[in-house]
CSV table of C-alpha atoms in Angstrom, one decimal:
chain,number,residue,atom,x,y,z
A,1,MET,CA,-54.9,-41.6,305.2
A,2,LYS,CA,-57.6,-42.3,307.8
A,3,ILE,CA,-60.9,-43.0,306.1
A,4,ALA,CA,-64.2,-43.4,308.1
A,5,VAL,CA,-66.8,-45.7,306.6
A,6,GLU,CA,-70.5,-45.4,307.5
A,7,GLY,CA,-73.2,-48.0,306.8
A,8,CYS,CA,-76.7,-46.7,306.2
A,9,CYS,CA,-77.1,-43.0,306.7
A,10,HIS,CA,-80.9,-42.5,306.7
A,11,GLY,CA,-80.4,-38.7,306.7
A,12,GLU,CA,-78.6,-38.6,310.1
A,13,LEU,CA,-75.7,-36.5,309.0
A,14,ASP,CA,-75.4,-34.4,312.2
A,15,ALA,CA,-75.1,-37.6,314.3
A,16,ILE,CA,-72.5,-39.1,311.9
A,17,TYR,CA,-70.3,-36.0,311.8
A,18,ASN,CA,-70.6,-35.6,315.6
A,19,HIS,CA,-69.5,-39.3,316.0
A,20,ILE,CA,-66.5,-38.6,313.8
A,21,GLY,CA,-65.6,-35.7,316.1
A,22,HIS,CA,-65.9,-37.9,319.1
A,23,LEU,CA,-63.6,-40.5,317.6
A,24,GLU,CA,-61.1,-37.9,316.7
A,25,THR,CA,-61.1,-36.4,320.2
A,26,ARG,CA,-60.9,-39.8,321.9
A,27,ASN,CA,-58.2,-41.2,319.7
A,28,GLY,CA,-56.1,-38.2,318.8
A,29,TYR,CA,-56.3,-38.4,315.1
A,30,LYS,CA,-58.1,-36.6,312.2
A,31,VAL,CA,-60.3,-38.4,309.7
A,32,ASP,CA,-59.4,-37.4,306.1
A,33,ALA,CA,-62.6,-38.6,304.4
A,34,LEU,CA,-65.9,-40.2,305.0
A,35,LEU,CA,-67.5,-42.9,302.8
A,36,ILE,CA,-71.3,-43.6,303.1
A,37,CYS,CA,-72.7,-46.9,301.7
A,38,GLY,CA,-76.2,-45.7,300.7
A,39,ASP,CA,-79.7,-44.8,302.0
A,40,PHE,CA,-78.1,-41.3,302.2
A,41,GLN,CA,-81.5,-39.5,301.7
A,42,ALA,CA,-80.4,-36.2,300.1
A,43,MET,CA,-83.8,-34.5,300.7
A,44,ARG,CA,-83.5,-30.9,299.5
A,45,ASN,CA,-87.1,-30.1,300.3
A,46,HIS,CA,-90.5,-31.7,300.9
A,47,GLN,CA,-91.1,-32.3,297.2
A,48,ASP,CA,-88.0,-34.6,297.2
A,49,LEU,CA,-89.7,-36.6,300.0
A,50,GLN,CA,-92.4,-37.6,297.5
A,51,CYS,CA,-89.7,-39.4,295.4
A,52,MET,CA,-88.5,-41.7,298.2
A,53,SER,CA,-89.8,-45.2,298.1
A,54,CYS,CA,-91.0,-45.9,301.6
A,55,PRO,CA,-94.2,-45.7,303.7
A,56,PRO,CA,-95.3,-42.1,304.4
A,57,LYS,CA,-94.5,-42.3,308.1
A,58,TYR,CA,-90.8,-42.6,307.2
A,59,ARG,CA,-90.7,-39.5,305.0
A,60,GLN,CA,-88.7,-37.0,307.0
A,61,LEU,CA,-86.3,-34.3,305.9
A,62,HIS,CA,-83.7,-35.1,308.5
A,63,ASP,CA,-80.4,-33.1,308.1
A,64,PHE,CA,-79.3,-33.0,304.5
A,65,HIS,CA,-81.2,-29.8,303.5
A,66,LYS,CA,-79.1,-27.8,306.0
A,67,TYR,CA,-75.9,-28.9,304.1
A,68,TYR,CA,-77.6,-28.3,300.7
A,69,THR,CA,-78.7,-24.8,301.5
A,70,GLY,CA,-75.4,-23.7,303.2
A,71,GLN,CA,-76.7,-23.5,306.7
A,72,LYS,CA,-74.1,-26.1,307.6
A,73,LYS,CA,-71.0,-27.5,305.8
A,74,ALA,CA,-69.7,-31.0,305.9
A,75,PRO,CA,-66.6,-30.9,308.1
A,76,VAL,CA,-64.9,-33.8,306.2
A,77,LEU,CA,-65.0,-34.6,302.5
A,78,THR,CA,-67.8,-37.1,302.1
A,79,LEU,CA,-68.3,-39.6,299.3
A,80,VAL,CA,-71.6,-41.4,299.0
A,81,ILE,CA,-73.5,-44.0,296.9
A,82,GLY,CA,-77.2,-44.5,296.7
A,83,GLY,CA,-79.3,-47.2,298.3
A,84,ASN,CA,-83.0,-48.1,298.1
A,85,HIS,CA,-84.4,-45.2,300.2
A,86,GLU,CA,-83.3,-42.1,298.5
A,87,ALA,CA,-84.4,-38.8,296.9
A,88,SER,CA,-84.2,-40.8,293.7
A,89,ASN,CA,-85.0,-37.8,291.5
A,90,TYR,CA,-81.9,-35.9,292.8
A,91,MET,CA,-79.6,-38.9,292.4
A,92,TRP,CA,-80.9,-39.3,288.8
A,93,GLU,CA,-80.2,-35.6,288.2
A,94,LEU,CA,-76.5,-36.4,289.1
A,95,TYR,CA,-76.5,-39.9,287.4
A,96,HIS,CA,-72.8,-39.5,286.4
A,97,GLY,CA,-71.8,-38.2,289.8
A,98,GLY,CA,-71.5,-34.8,291.3
A,99,TRP,CA,-71.7,-32.6,294.4
A,100,LEU,CA,-74.9,-33.2,296.3
A,101,ALA,CA,-73.8,-30.3,298.6
A,102,PRO,CA,-70.5,-28.6,299.3
A,103,ASN,CA,-68.0,-31.2,300.4
A,104,ILE,CA,-70.5,-34.1,299.8
A,105,TYR,CA,-69.8,-35.9,296.5
A,106,PHE,CA,-72.1,-38.6,294.9
A,107,LEU,CA,-70.3,-41.3,292.9
A,108,GLY,CA,-73.3,-41.6,290.6
A,109,HIS,CA,-75.4,-44.7,289.8
A,110,ALA,CA,-71.9,-46.2,289.2
A,111,GLY,CA,-68.6,-44.5,289.4
A,112,SER,CA,-64.9,-44.4,290.2
A,113,VAL,CA,-62.8,-41.5,291.5
A,114,ARG,CA,-59.3,-41.0,292.9
A,115,LEU,CA,-58.8,-39.6,296.4
A,116,ASN,CA,-55.1,-38.8,297.0
A,117,GLY,CA,-54.4,-41.4,294.4
A,118,ILE,CA,-56.6,-44.1,296.0
A,119,ARG,CA,-59.2,-45.5,293.6
A,120,ILE,CA,-62.7,-45.6,295.2
A,121,ALA,CA,-65.4,-47.2,293.0
A,122,GLY,CA,-69.0,-47.8,293.9
A,123,ALA,CA,-72.4,-49.1,292.7
A,124,SER,CA,-75.7,-47.5,293.9
A,125,GLY,CA,-79.0,-49.2,294.4
A,126,ILE,CA,-80.1,-52.8,295.0
A,127,PHE,CA,-80.5,-55.8,292.7
A,128,LYS,CA,-83.9,-56.9,291.3
A,129,THR,CA,-83.8,-59.6,288.6
A,130,HIS,CA,-86.8,-58.2,286.6
A,131,ASP,CA,-85.1,-54.8,286.1
A,132,PHE,CA,-81.5,-55.7,285.8
A,133,ARG,CA,-81.4,-56.0,282.0
A,134,GLN,CA,-83.7,-53.1,281.4
A,135,GLY,CA,-82.8,-49.5,280.4
A,136,HIS,CA,-83.4,-46.6,282.7
A,137,TYR,CA,-87.0,-46.0,281.6
A,138,GLU,CA,-88.2,-44.2,284.7
A,139,LYS,CA,-89.4,-40.6,284.3
A,140,LEU,CA,-90.8,-38.0,286.7
A,141,PRO,CA,-93.4,-38.0,288.0
A,142,TYR,CA,-92.8,-41.6,289.3
A,143,ASP,CA,-95.7,-44.0,289.8
A,144,LYS,CA,-95.7,-46.8,292.4
A,145,GLY,CA,-93.7,-49.1,290.1
A,146,THR,CA,-91.1,-46.6,288.9
A,147,MET,CA,-90.5,-45.2,292.3
A,148,HIS,CA,-89.2,-48.7,293.2
A,149,SER,CA,-87.4,-49.5,289.9
A,150,ILE,CA,-85.5,-46.2,289.7
A,151,TYR,CA,-83.1,-47.5,292.4
A,152,HIS,CA,-82.7,-51.0,290.9
A,153,ILE,CA,-79.2,-51.5,289.6
A,154,ARG,CA,-78.8,-52.1,285.9
A,155,GLU,CA,-76.6,-54.4,283.9
A,156,TYR,CA,-75.3,-51.3,282.2
A,157,SER,CA,-73.7,-50.1,285.4
A,158,VAL,CA,-72.2,-53.5,286.3
A,159,ARG,CA,-70.7,-54.0,282.9
A,160,LYS,CA,-69.0,-50.6,283.0
A,161,LEU,CA,-67.6,-51.3,286.5
A,162,SER,CA,-66.4,-54.7,285.4
A,163,LEU,CA,-64.1,-53.0,282.9
A,164,LEU,CA,-62.0,-51.4,285.7
A,165,SER,CA,-58.5,-52.9,285.7
A,166,PRO,CA,-58.4,-55.9,288.1
A,167,THR,CA,-56.8,-55.3,291.5
A,168,SER,CA,-56.4,-51.6,290.8
A,169,SER,CA,-59.3,-50.6,293.0
A,170,ASP,CA,-58.4,-49.9,296.6
A,171,ILE,CA,-62.0,-49.5,297.9
A,172,PHE,CA,-65.4,-50.5,296.5
A,173,LEU,CA,-68.7,-49.3,297.9
A,174,SER,CA,-72.1,-50.9,297.5
A,175,HIS,CA,-75.4,-50.9,299.3
A,176,ASP,CA,-76.3,-54.5,298.7
A,177,TRP,CA,-74.1,-57.3,299.9
A,178,PRO,CA,-72.4,-59.5,297.2
A,179,GLN,CA,-74.3,-62.8,297.0
A,180,SER,CA,-72.9,-65.6,299.2
A,181,ILE,CA,-70.5,-63.3,301.0
A,182,GLU,CA,-71.8,-64.6,304.3
A,183,HIS,CA,-69.9,-67.9,303.6
A,184,TYR,CA,-66.6,-66.1,303.8
A,185,GLY,CA,-67.0,-64.9,307.3
A,186,ASP,CA,-68.5,-65.9,310.7
A,187,LEU,CA,-71.8,-67.2,309.3
A,188,LYS,CA,-72.7,-68.9,312.7
A,189,GLY,CA,-72.3,-65.6,314.5
A,190,LEU,CA,-74.3,-63.7,311.8
A,191,LEU,CA,-77.2,-66.1,312.2
A,192,GLN,CA,-77.1,-65.8,315.9
A,193,ARG,CA,-77.7,-62.1,315.6
A,194,LYS,CA,-79.9,-62.1,312.6
A,195,THR,CA,-81.9,-65.4,312.7
A,196,PHE,CA,-84.2,-64.2,309.9
A,197,PHE,CA,-81.3,-64.4,307.4
A,198,ARG,CA,-81.4,-68.2,307.6
A,199,GLU,CA,-84.0,-68.8,304.9
A,200,ASP,CA,-82.2,-66.6,302.3
A,201,VAL,CA,-78.8,-68.2,303.3
A,202,GLU,CA,-80.2,-71.7,302.8
A,203,LYS,CA,-81.7,-70.7,299.4
A,204,GLY,CA,-78.5,-69.0,298.4
A,205,THR,CA,-80.4,-65.7,297.7
A,206,LEU,CA,-78.9,-63.4,300.3
A,207,GLY,CA,-77.3,-60.5,298.5
A,208,SER,CA,-76.7,-59.5,294.9
A,209,PRO,CA,-75.3,-62.0,292.2
A,210,PRO,CA,-73.9,-59.2,290.0
A,211,LEU,CA,-72.0,-57.7,292.9
A,212,MET,CA,-70.3,-61.0,293.7
A,213,GLY,CA,-69.3,-61.2,290.1
A,214,LEU,CA,-67.8,-57.7,290.3
A,215,LEU,CA,-66.0,-58.5,293.5
A,216,GLN,CA,-64.4,-61.6,291.8
A,217,THR,CA,-63.6,-59.5,288.7
A,218,VAL,CA,-62.3,-56.2,290.1
A,219,LYS,CA,-60.7,-57.7,293.3
A,220,PRO,CA,-60.6,-54.5,295.4
A,221,LYS,CA,-58.6,-54.5,298.6
A,222,TRP,CA,-61.6,-53.4,300.6
A,223,TRP,CA,-65.4,-53.8,299.9
A,224,PHE,CA,-67.8,-51.9,302.1
A,225,ALA,CA,-71.6,-52.4,302.2
A,226,ALA,CA,-74.7,-51.7,304.3
A,227,HIS,CA,-78.4,-52.4,303.7
A,228,MET,CA,-78.7,-55.4,306.1
A,229,HIS,CA,-78.2,-53.3,309.3
A,230,VAL,CA,-75.6,-55.5,310.9
A,231,ARG,CA,-71.8,-55.4,311.1
A,232,PHE,CA,-70.2,-58.4,309.3
A,233,GLU,CA,-66.7,-59.1,308.3
A,234,ALA,CA,-65.4,-61.5,305.6
A,235,GLN,CA,-62.3,-62.2,303.6
A,236,VAL,CA,-62.7,-63.4,300.0
A,237,PRO,CA,-59.5,-65.0,298.5
A,238,HIS,CA,-59.1,-64.8,294.8
A,239,GLU,CA,-56.8,-67.8,294.4
A,240,GLY,CA,-59.6,-70.3,294.8
A,241,ASP,CA,-58.8,-71.2,298.4
A,242,ALA,CA,-61.7,-72.4,300.6
A,243,PRO,CA,-63.2,-69.6,302.7
A,244,GLU,CA,-62.3,-69.4,306.4
A,245,PRO,CA,-64.5,-67.7,309.1
A,246,VAL,CA,-62.9,-64.5,310.4
A,247,GLN,CA,-63.7,-62.7,313.7
A,248,ALA,CA,-62.4,-59.4,314.7
A,249,SER,CA,-63.4,-56.5,316.9
A,250,ASN,CA,-63.4,-52.8,316.1
A,251,PRO,CA,-61.6,-50.9,318.9
A,252,ASP,CA,-62.9,-47.5,317.6
A,253,GLU,CA,-66.6,-48.5,317.7
A,254,ILE,CA,-69.4,-48.7,320.2
A,255,GLN,CA,-70.1,-52.4,320.8
A,256,ILE,CA,-73.5,-54.0,320.5
A,257,GLU,CA,-75.1,-55.6,323.5
A,258,ASP,CA,-75.5,-59.3,323.4
A,259,GLU,CA,-79.3,-59.4,323.7
A,260,ASP,CA,-79.6,-61.0,320.3
A,261,GLU,CA,-76.8,-63.6,320.9
A,262,ALA,CA,-78.6,-65.3,323.7
A,263,THR,CA,-80.9,-67.0,321.1
A,264,PRO,CA,-79.2,-69.8,319.2
A,265,PRO,CA,-80.0,-70.3,315.5
A,266,VAL,CA,-82.9,-72.6,314.8
A,267,ALA,CA,-82.9,-75.4,312.2
A,268,GLN,CA,-86.2,-74.5,310.5
A,269,PRO,CA,-86.4,-71.5,308.2
A,270,SER,CA,-87.6,-68.3,309.7
A,271,THR,CA,-88.9,-65.1,308.0
A,272,SER,CA,-86.5,-63.5,305.7
A,273,ARG,CA,-87.6,-60.0,306.6
A,274,ASN,CA,-85.2,-57.7,308.5
A,275,PRO,CA,-87.2,-55.9,311.3
A,276,ASP,CA,-84.6,-53.1,311.2
A,277,GLU,CA,-85.2,-52.4,307.5
A,278,ILE,CA,-88.0,-50.4,305.8
A,279,THR,CA,-89.6,-53.2,303.8
A,280,LEU,CA,-91.6,-53.0,300.5
A,281,ASP,CA,-93.9,-55.5,298.9
A,282,ASP,CA,-91.7,-56.2,295.9
A,283,GLU,CA,-88.3,-56.4,297.6
A,284,GLU,CA,-87.8,-60.2,297.6
A,285,ASP,CA,-86.6,-62.1,294.5
A,286,ALA,CA,-85.1,-65.6,294.1
A,287,VAL,CA,-82.0,-65.4,291.9
A,288,GLU,CA,-79.4,-67.9,290.8
A,289,ALA,CA,-75.9,-67.5,292.0
A,290,PRO,CA,-73.2,-67.1,289.3
A,291,PRO,CA,-70.7,-70.0,288.8
A,292,PRO,CA,-67.5,-69.9,290.7
A,293,PRO,CA,-64.6,-68.0,289.0
A,294,PRO,CA,-61.5,-69.8,287.7
A,295,SER,CA,-58.4,-69.7,289.8
A,296,GLN,CA,-56.7,-66.3,290.0
A,297,PRO,CA,-53.4,-65.0,291.3
A,298,ALA,CA,-53.3,-64.8,295.1
A,299,SER,CA,-55.1,-61.7,296.5
A,300,VAL,CA,-57.8,-61.1,299.1
A,301,THR,CA,-60.8,-58.7,299.3
A,302,ASN,CA,-61.6,-57.6,302.9
A,303,PHE,CA,-65.4,-57.2,303.1
A,304,LEU,CA,-67.1,-55.2,305.9
A,305,ALA,CA,-70.8,-54.5,306.2
A,306,LEU,CA,-71.9,-51.9,308.7
A,307,ASP,CA,-75.1,-51.0,310.6
A,308,LYS,CA,-77.3,-47.9,310.4
A,309,CYS,CA,-76.6,-44.8,312.4
A,310,LEU,CA,-78.3,-45.4,315.7
A,311,PRO,CA,-77.1,-45.4,319.3
A,312,ARG,CA,-75.4,-48.7,320.4
A,313,ARG,CA,-75.0,-49.8,316.8
A,314,GLN,CA,-71.8,-50.6,315.0
A,315,PHE,CA,-72.3,-48.2,312.1
A,316,MET,CA,-68.8,-46.8,311.6
A,317,GLU,CA,-65.3,-48.1,311.0
A,318,VAL,CA,-62.1,-46.1,310.6
A,319,ILE,CA,-59.4,-47.6,308.5
A,320,ASP,CA,-55.8,-46.6,307.6
A,321,ILE,CA,-54.9,-46.8,303.9
A,322,ASP,CA,-51.7,-45.7,302.2
A,323,ALA,CA,-52.2,-42.9,299.8
A,324,ASN,CA,-50.6,-43.2,296.4
A,325,ASP,CA,-50.3,-39.5,295.9
A,326,THR,CA,-48.4,-36.7,297.7
A,327,SER,CA,-50.3,-33.7,296.1
A,328,THR,CA,-52.1,-32.9,299.3
A,329,PRO,CA,-50.0,-30.4,301.2
A,330,PRO,CA,-48.9,-31.2,304.8
A,331,THR,CA,-50.9,-29.7,307.7
A,332,GLU,CA,-50.0,-28.6,311.2
A,333,ALA,CA,-50.5,-31.1,314.0
A,334,GLY,CA,-54.1,-31.5,314.9
A,335,GLN,CA,-55.4,-29.9,311.7
A,336,ARG,CA,-57.5,-31.7,309.1
A,337,ALA,CA,-55.9,-32.2,305.7
A,338,THR,CA,-58.0,-31.5,302.6
A,339,PRO,CA,-57.7,-34.6,300.4
A,340,PHE,CA,-57.4,-34.3,296.6
A,341,LEU,CA,-60.4,-35.6,294.7
A,342,ALA,CA,-59.8,-36.4,291.0
A,343,PHE,CA,-61.6,-38.2,288.2
A,344,ASP,CA,-60.4,-41.7,287.4
A,345,PRO,CA,-59.2,-41.5,283.8
A,346,GLU,CA,-60.0,-45.2,283.2
A,347,TRP,CA,-63.6,-44.6,284.4
A,348,LEU,CA,-63.9,-41.6,282.1
A,349,ALA,CA,-62.8,-43.7,279.2
A,350,ILE,CA,-65.4,-46.4,280.1
A,351,CYS,CA,-68.1,-43.8,280.4
A,352,ARG,CA,-67.2,-42.4,277.0
A,353,ALA,CA,-66.9,-45.8,275.3
A,354,PHE,CA,-70.2,-47.1,276.7
A,355,HIS,CA,-72.3,-43.9,276.4
A,356,PRO,CA,-74.0,-45.1,273.2
A,357,TRP,CA,-75.4,-48.0,275.2
A,358,LEU,CA,-77.0,-45.7,277.9
A,359,SER,CA,-80.7,-46.3,277.4
A,360,THR,CA,-83.4,-44.1,278.7
A,361,THR,CA,-86.2,-46.5,277.6
A,362,ARG,CA,-87.0,-50.1,278.7
A,363,LEU,CA,-85.1,-51.5,275.8
A,364,GLN,CA,-81.4,-52.1,276.4
A,365,ARG,CA,-79.2,-52.5,273.4
A,366,GLN,CA,-77.1,-55.6,273.4
A,367,PHE,CA,-73.6,-55.0,274.8
A,368,PRO,CA,-70.4,-55.7,273.0
A,369,ASP,CA,-68.4,-58.7,274.2
A,370,GLU,CA,-65.6,-58.2,276.8
A,371,ALA,CA,-62.7,-58.3,274.3
A,372,GLU,CA,-64.4,-55.7,272.1
A,373,ALA,CA,-65.4,-53.6,275.1
A,374,ARG,CA,-61.9,-53.5,276.5
A,375,GLY,CA,-60.5,-52.5,273.1
A,376,MET,CA,-63.0,-49.6,273.0
A,377,VAL,CA,-62.0,-48.5,276.5
A,378,ALA,CA,-58.3,-48.6,275.6
A,379,LYS,CA,-59.0,-46.4,272.5
A,380,GLU,CA,-61.1,-43.9,274.6
A,381,LEU,CA,-58.4,-43.7,277.3
A,382,GLU,CA,-56.1,-42.3,274.7
A,383,TRP,CA,-58.8,-39.8,273.8
A,384,VAL,CA,-59.2,-38.8,277.5
A,385,ARG,CA,-55.4,-38.3,277.9
A,386,ALA,CA,-55.4,-36.1,274.8
A,387,ASN,CA,-58.5,-34.1,275.4
A,388,VAL,CA,-59.3,-33.8,279.1
A,389,LYS,CA,-57.2,-31.3,280.9
A,390,ALA,CA,-55.0,-32.8,283.7
A,391,ASP,CA,-52.8,-31.0,286.3
A,392,ALA,CA,-49.0,-31.2,286.4
A,393,GLY,CA,-49.2,-34.5,288.2
A,394,GLY,CA,-51.5,-36.1,285.6
A,395,GLU,CA,-54.6,-35.9,287.8
A,396,ILE,CA,-57.9,-34.5,286.6
A,397,PRO,CA,-59.3,-32.4,289.5
A,398,VAL,CA,-63.0,-32.8,289.9
A,399,GLY,CA,-63.2,-29.2,290.9
A,400,GLU,CA,-62.0,-28.1,287.5
A,401,TYR,CA,-65.2,-29.4,285.9
A,402,GLN,CA,-67.9,-29.7,288.6
A,403,THR,CA,-68.9,-27.2,291.2
A,404,PHE,CA,-71.9,-27.4,293.4
A,405,VAL,CA,-75.0,-25.6,292.2
A,406,MET,CA,-78.5,-25.5,293.9
A,407,THR,CA,-81.0,-26.6,291.3
A,408,ALA,CA,-84.1,-27.1,293.6
A,409,PRO,CA,-85.2,-24.7,296.4
A,410,GLY,CA,-84.7,-25.5,300.0
A,411,PRO,CA,-87.5,-26.4,302.3
A,412,GLY,CA,-90.2,-23.7,302.8
A,413,SER,CA,-90.0,-22.5,299.2
A,414,GLU,CA,-92.3,-25.2,297.7
A,415,GLY,CA,-95.5,-23.3,298.3
A,416,THR,CA,-98.7,-25.2,297.6
A,417,ARG,CA,-96.7,-27.9,295.7
A,418,MET,CA,-95.1,-29.2,298.9
A,419,GLY,CA,-97.0,-32.6,298.7
A,420,GLN,CA,-96.3,-33.0,295.0
A,421,GLN,CA,-93.4,-34.6,293.2
A,422,PRO,CA,-90.9,-31.9,291.9
A,423,PRO,CA,-90.2,-31.1,288.3
A,424,TRP,CA,-87.0,-32.4,286.7
A,425,TYR,CA,-84.0,-30.1,286.6
A,426,THR,CA,-81.1,-29.7,284.2
A,427,ASN,CA,-78.1,-30.0,286.5
A,428,PRO,CA,-75.0,-28.0,285.4
A,429,GLN,CA,-72.7,-30.6,286.9
A,430,THR,CA,-74.2,-33.3,284.6
A,431,GLU,CA,-73.9,-30.9,281.7
A,432,ALA,CA,-70.2,-30.3,282.7
A,433,PHE,CA,-69.5,-34.0,282.9
A,434,CYS,CA,-71.0,-34.7,279.5
A,435,GLY,CA,-69.2,-31.7,278.0
A,436,MET,CA,-65.9,-32.9,279.4
A,437,LEU,CA,-66.3,-36.2,277.6
A,438,ASP,CA,-68.0,-34.6,274.5
A,439,VAL,CA,-71.1,-36.8,274.8
A,440,PRO,CA,-74.7,-35.8,274.8
A,441,ASN,CA,-76.5,-35.3,278.1
A,442,LYS,CA,-79.2,-38.0,278.1
A,443,ILE,CA,-80.1,-37.6,281.7
A,444,ASN,CA,-81.5,-34.1,282.0
A,445,PRO,CA,-80.7,-32.1,278.8
A,446,PRO,CA,-81.6,-28.4,278.7
A,447,PRO,CA,-85.1,-27.6,277.2
A,448,THR,CA,-83.7,-26.7,273.8
A,449,THR,CA,-81.9,-30.0,273.6
A,450,ALA,CA,-84.9,-31.9,274.9
A,451,ARG,CA,-87.1,-30.2,272.2
A,452,LYS,CA,-84.6,-31.1,269.4
A,453,ASN,CA,-84.3,-34.7,270.7
A,454,SER,CA,-88.1,-35.2,271.1
A,455,PRO,CA,-89.8,-34.1,267.9
A,456,GLY,CA,-93.5,-33.3,268.4
A,457,ARG,CA,-93.2,-32.9,272.2
A,458,GLU,CA,-93.8,-29.3,273.4
A,459,VAL,CA,-91.3,-28.3,276.0
A,460,PRO,CA,-92.4,-25.6,278.4
A,461,PRO,CA,-90.1,-22.7,279.3
A,462,VAL,CA,-87.3,-23.0,281.9
A,463,ASP,CA,-88.4,-22.4,285.4
A,464,ASN,CA,-86.3,-22.1,288.6
A,465,ALA,CA,-82.6,-22.4,287.7
A,466,GLY,CA,-83.0,-24.8,284.8
A,467,ALA,CA,-86.1,-26.7,286.0
A,468,LEU,CA,-88.9,-27.8,283.8
A,469,PRO,CA,-92.5,-27.6,285.3
A,470,SER,CA,-94.1,-31.0,285.6
A,471,LEU,CA,-95.7,-32.1,282.3
């Protein structure tokens, strides 16, 4: 399979799909799927813009609403994770994953799926130490604090992802970089291009500690990230060998000019701000790196971070990866195949096992230890195999359980509420996911369920395809 990987999207779907078409024409191949590493910005309308954490001047609808309303359709199956500049309300609505638009699938706040037998896992958001061990306490309408914290990754997500079988993941997506990943690649070249990284590198605070822990635990073949708006390659050996710098070029990508490389790195620390990133007041934390892991059997994770979608930037990579599945029918020469998207049974078992620990308040219940957790997952995997319908090949097609449904109106239908945050919506795809696993919907339950689960709280009638008016 040929898989295209994009760094930060920032709503530029038209440009991204056009670039894929250019690469296909120039190189004579067809891309089977596109992966996007966050800052996707799935803005359905102007109300969703009020839920994106960024200065008002950056709040633009861009292209997604055209794909959401059916004006356009994604030409290639697109899998995305969330970053720190998102329509956070919509991504919460699909917390467990689901179709953001036809042919555009969100992996959820954390998730794992199978694409033609290839396991693709991902973690949305960025790390902030003060929210990491909290529950998901944010509720619409968001205030200044919760509009930031809603996209901060939680320990709950990391612990679930850490239970995926080691070395079984082919691809892992994150927005943040794993902490200390810069030491496994060409650090000198990175600092020549991004001198303001030096202070964080010297402090050991560049990137996310939980993600490096996940990389060392799950050991995927590929790890793709974004956020820093620079292309950077690394190789992380899992046998305890010392890291070696790697340098490689991308023959399918537009090359960056060398204007930044004329300035050598300086010895004194410089500002840790990235001038290419939308910066917020609370986005800098000092965190302690995790201890190094014990020696593991020989394997390597290939790490690649990519830039944002702008002219003359290295924002896309096309890789070849062997599919483990032959269920996708062959196509004629020059025609795009339709890859087969399925749920990952092990991830479904993890979700079912850990659902009692999903907190929608600040208080996060203490997690079971690893041995107990793995035993729970093994038990629930038997339940999944016995109760979740699979096809003849043993796969669980996503399309059998989740189909795209518009829950919010498109732009132009908000009326006088255009500048207000939207109401919350009960998403049928979240209902379907929870129904498949026979667990309660804690994310956006229908009004009757919300009334039953919240004694004394009056729930208004349903409005607009399952929406609740703002309370």
